[in-house]
Short mmCIF file of C-alpha atoms in Angstrom, two decimals:
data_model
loop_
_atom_site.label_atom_id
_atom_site.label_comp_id
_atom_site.label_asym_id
_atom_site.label_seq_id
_atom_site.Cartn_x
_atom_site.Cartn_y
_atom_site.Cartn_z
CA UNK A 200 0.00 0.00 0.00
CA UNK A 201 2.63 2.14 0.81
CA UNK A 202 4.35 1.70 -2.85
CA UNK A 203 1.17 2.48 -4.43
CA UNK A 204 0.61 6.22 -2.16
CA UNK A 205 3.80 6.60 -3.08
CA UNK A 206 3.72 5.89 -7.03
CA UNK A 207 0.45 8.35 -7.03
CA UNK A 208 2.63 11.19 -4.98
CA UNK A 209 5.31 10.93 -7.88
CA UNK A 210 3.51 10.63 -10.50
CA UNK A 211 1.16 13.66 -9.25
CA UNK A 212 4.18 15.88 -8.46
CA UNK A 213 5.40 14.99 -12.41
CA UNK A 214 1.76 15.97 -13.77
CA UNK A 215 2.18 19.25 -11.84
CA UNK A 216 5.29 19.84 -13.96
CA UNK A 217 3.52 20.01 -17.00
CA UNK A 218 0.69 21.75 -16.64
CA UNK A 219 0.19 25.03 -18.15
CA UNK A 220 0.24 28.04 -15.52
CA UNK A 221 -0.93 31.36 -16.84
CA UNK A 222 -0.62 33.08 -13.81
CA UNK A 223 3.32 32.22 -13.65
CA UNK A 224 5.20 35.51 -13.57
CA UNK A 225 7.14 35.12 -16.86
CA UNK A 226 3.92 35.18 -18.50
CA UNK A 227 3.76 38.68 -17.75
CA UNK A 228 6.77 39.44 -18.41
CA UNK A 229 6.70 37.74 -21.73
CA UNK A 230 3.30 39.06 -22.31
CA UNK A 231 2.53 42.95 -24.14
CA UNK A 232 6.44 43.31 -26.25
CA UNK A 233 7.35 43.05 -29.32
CA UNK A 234 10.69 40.00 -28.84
CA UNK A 235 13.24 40.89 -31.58
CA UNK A 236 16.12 37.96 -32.63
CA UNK A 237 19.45 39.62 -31.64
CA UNK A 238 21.96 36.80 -31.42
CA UNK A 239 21.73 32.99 -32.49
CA UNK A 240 24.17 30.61 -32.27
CA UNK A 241 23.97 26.52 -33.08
CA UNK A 242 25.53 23.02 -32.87
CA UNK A 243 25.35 20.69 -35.45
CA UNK A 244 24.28 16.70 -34.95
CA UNK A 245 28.93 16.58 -36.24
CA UNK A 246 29.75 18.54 -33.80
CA UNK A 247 30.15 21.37 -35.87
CA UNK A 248 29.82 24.65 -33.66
CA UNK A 249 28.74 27.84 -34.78
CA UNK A 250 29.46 30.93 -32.69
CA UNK A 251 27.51 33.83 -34.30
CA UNK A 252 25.05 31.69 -36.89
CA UNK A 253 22.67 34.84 -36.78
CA UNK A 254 25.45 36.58 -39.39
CA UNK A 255 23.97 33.62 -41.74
CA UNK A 256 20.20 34.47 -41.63
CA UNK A 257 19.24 36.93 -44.25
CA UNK A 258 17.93 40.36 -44.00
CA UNK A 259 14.25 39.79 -44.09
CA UNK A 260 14.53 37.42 -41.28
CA UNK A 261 16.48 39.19 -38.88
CA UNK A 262 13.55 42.07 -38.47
CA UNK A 263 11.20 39.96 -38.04
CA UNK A 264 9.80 39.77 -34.28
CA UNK A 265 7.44 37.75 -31.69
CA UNK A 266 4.72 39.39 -29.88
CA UNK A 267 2.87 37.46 -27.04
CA UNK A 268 -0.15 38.05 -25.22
CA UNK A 269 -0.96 35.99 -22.32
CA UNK A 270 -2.67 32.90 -24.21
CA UNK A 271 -1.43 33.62 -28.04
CA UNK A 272 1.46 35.02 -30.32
CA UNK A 273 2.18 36.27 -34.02
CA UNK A 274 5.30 36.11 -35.58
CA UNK A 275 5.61 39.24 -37.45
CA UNK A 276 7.78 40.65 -40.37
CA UNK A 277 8.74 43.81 -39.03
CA UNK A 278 9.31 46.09 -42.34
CA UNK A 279 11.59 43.44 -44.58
CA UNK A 280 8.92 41.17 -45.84
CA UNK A 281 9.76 37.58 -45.69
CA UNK A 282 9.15 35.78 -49.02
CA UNK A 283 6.48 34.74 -50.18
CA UNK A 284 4.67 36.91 -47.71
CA UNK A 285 3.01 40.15 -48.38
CA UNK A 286 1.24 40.45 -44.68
CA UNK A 287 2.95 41.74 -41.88
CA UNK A 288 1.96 38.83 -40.01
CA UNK A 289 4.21 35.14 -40.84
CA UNK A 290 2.27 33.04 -38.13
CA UNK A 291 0.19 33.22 -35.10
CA UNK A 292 -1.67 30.97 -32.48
CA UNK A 293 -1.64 30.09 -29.51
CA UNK A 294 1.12 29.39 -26.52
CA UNK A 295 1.79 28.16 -22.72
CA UNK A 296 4.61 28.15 -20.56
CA UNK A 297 4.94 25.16 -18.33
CA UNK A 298 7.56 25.17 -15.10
CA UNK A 299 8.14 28.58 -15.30
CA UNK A 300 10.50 28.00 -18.48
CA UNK A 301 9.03 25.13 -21.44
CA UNK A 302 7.61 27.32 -23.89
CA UNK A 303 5.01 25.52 -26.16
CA UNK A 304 3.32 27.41 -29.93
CA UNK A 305 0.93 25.66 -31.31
CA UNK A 306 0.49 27.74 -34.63
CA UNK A 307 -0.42 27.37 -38.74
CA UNK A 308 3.81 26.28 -38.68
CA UNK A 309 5.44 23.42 -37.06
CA UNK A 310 7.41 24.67 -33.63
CA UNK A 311 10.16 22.73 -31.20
CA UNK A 312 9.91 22.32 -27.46
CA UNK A 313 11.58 26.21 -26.22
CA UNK A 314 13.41 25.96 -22.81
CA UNK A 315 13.35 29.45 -21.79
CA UNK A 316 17.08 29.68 -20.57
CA UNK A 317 16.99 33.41 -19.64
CA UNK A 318 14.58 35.94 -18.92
CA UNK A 319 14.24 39.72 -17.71
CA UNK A 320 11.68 42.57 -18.57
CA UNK A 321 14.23 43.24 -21.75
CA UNK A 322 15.92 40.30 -22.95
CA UNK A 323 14.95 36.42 -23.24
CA UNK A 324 17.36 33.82 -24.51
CA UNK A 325 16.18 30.75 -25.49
CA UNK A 326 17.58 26.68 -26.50
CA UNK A 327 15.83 24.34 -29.25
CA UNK A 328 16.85 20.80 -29.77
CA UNK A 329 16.12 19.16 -32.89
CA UNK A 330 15.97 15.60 -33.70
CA UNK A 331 18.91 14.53 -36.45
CA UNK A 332 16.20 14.51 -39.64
CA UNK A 333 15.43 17.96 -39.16
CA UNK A 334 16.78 21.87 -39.97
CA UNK A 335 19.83 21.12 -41.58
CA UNK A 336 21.58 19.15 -39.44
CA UNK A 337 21.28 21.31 -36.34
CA UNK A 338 21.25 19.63 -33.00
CA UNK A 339 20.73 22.13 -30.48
CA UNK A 340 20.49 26.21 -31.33
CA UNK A 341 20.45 29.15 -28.86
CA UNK A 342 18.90 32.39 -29.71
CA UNK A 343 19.00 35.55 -27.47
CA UNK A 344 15.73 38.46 -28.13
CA UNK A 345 15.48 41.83 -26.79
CA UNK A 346 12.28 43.71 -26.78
CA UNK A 347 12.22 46.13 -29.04
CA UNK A 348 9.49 49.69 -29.24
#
């Protein structure tokens, strides 16, 4: 009996883990700015490391920005449009931060598991691992966003 209360107290302290919590204070602080890509760097499944990979990404995608509200996001070109767009907007839907620092999008586009690595009321760095069939080769990729007017 006292392997099975046991069993249910792990496995209910896991669940908690999980579960979406709105009223977390990164929310807010992730919540009402415009997020801006400022720095990206990336490992490849080789072992290939790239310092500065954000030099790489063209124009149009380095003006483009996030902007959360407390239950949904767009991805937004911000002046450079991104081809074959013509709207400002490149994606939206919805999102949920779990622990504090697993940040989930569910949108029209296919998104990673974020872990949240940083966060203040100006910048947020974040970590994406991909699986070895997917974006080019790259294993694990860091990006760094500051909020921008």
């Amino acid at each position: 009996m006292k392997r099975i209360v046991f069993a249910l107290l792990i496995l209910s302290a896991c669940s908690k883990d999980s579960t979406p919590d709105p009223a977390h204070p990164n929310v807010a602080i992730i919540s009402g700015k415009k997020w801006k890509l400022v720095a990206e760097s990336n490992i490849r499944h080789d072992g290939t490391f790239f310092q500065d990979s954000y030099q790489y990404l063209l124009d149009y995608e380095r003006d483009n920005f996030w902007y959360f509200t407390p239950s949904s996001f767009t991805y937004n070109d911000n002046g450079l449009k991104t081809p074959p767009y013509t709207m400002d907007e490149i994606d939206q839907g919805t999102w949920k931060l779990t622990s504090g620092v697993n940040l989930t999008l569910d949108g029209t586009k296919e998104y990673r598991p974020i872990k949240i690595t940083s966060l203040s009321e100006t910048e947020m760095k974040w970590e994406i691992n991909y699986p070895l069939d997917v974006q080019e080769g790259i294993k694990t990729k860091w990006q760094t966003y500051n909020v921008i007017p």
